[in-house]
C-alpha atoms as one frame of an Amber mdcrd trajectory, in Angstrom:
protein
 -17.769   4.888  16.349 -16.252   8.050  15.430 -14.486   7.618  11.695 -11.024
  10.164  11.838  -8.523  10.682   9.161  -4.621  11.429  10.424  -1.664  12.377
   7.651   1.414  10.963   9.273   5.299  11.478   9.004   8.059   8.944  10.301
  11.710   9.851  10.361  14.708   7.821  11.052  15.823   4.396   9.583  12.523
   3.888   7.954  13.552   2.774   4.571  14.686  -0.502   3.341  13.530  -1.942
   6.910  10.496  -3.173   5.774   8.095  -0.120   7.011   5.546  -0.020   4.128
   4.805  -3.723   4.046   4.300  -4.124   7.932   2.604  -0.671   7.653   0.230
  -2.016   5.440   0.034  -5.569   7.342  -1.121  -4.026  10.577  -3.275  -1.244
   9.155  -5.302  -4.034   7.502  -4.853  -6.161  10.739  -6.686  -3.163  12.439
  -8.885  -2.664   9.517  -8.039   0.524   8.807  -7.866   2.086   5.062  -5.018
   4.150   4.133  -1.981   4.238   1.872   1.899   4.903   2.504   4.822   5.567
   0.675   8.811   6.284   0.711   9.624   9.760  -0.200  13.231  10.917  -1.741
  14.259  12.719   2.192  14.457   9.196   3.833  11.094   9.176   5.692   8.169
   7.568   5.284   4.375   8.936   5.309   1.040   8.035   4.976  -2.613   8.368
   5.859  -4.898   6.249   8.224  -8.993   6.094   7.885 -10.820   4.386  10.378
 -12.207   4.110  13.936 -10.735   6.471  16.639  -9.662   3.834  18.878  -7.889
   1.723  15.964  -5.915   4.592  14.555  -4.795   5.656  18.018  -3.343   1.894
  18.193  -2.015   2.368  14.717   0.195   5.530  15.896   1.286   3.708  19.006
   2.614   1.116  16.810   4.025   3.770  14.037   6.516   4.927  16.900   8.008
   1.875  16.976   7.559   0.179  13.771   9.138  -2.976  11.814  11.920  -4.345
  14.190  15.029  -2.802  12.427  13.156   0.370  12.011  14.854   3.290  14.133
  11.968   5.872  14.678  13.219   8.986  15.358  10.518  11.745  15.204   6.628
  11.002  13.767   4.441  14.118  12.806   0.779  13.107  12.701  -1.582  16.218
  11.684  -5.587  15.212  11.640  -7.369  15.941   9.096 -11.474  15.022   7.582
 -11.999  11.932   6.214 -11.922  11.344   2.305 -13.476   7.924   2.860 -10.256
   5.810   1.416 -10.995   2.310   0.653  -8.264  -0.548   1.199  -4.599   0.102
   2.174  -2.251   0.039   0.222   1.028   1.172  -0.546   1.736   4.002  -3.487
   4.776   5.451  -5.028
């Protein structure tokens, strides 16, 4: 069980849709760690610590997001893991 760490990006209508809560809802669901926050340009980004197979799932379901989320574009750039505890949403 390989542990990986991915720094993500969502654009689109991804605030005020309810991304960070369900976000954090199914990162915990896949018990992943992590945080994830607005930022002032409109999108949304995070990080995901866990099992390989878990934060593949979790990028899956970052492309589609909340249902009145409008993904447009998600950047996802791996990186070593930091060994984040929890999930939880910052900023």
């Amino acid at each position: 069980m390989a542990i990986v760490r991915v720094h993500y990006k969502i654009y689109g209508r991804v605030q005020g849709v309810g991304f960070r809560w369900s976000t954090q809802r199914e990162g915990r669901k896949l018990g992943l760690n992590g945080w994830v926050r607005n930022l002032p340009d409109g999108s949304v980004e995070g990080v995901l610590e866990g099992d390989e197979e878990r934060v593949e799932a979790m990028i899956g379901w970052l492309h589609q997001g909340p249902p009145l989320a409008r993904v447009t574009r998600v950047e996802v750039k791996w990186e070593q893991p930091k060994g984040e505890k929890g999930f939880r949403i910052v900023g």
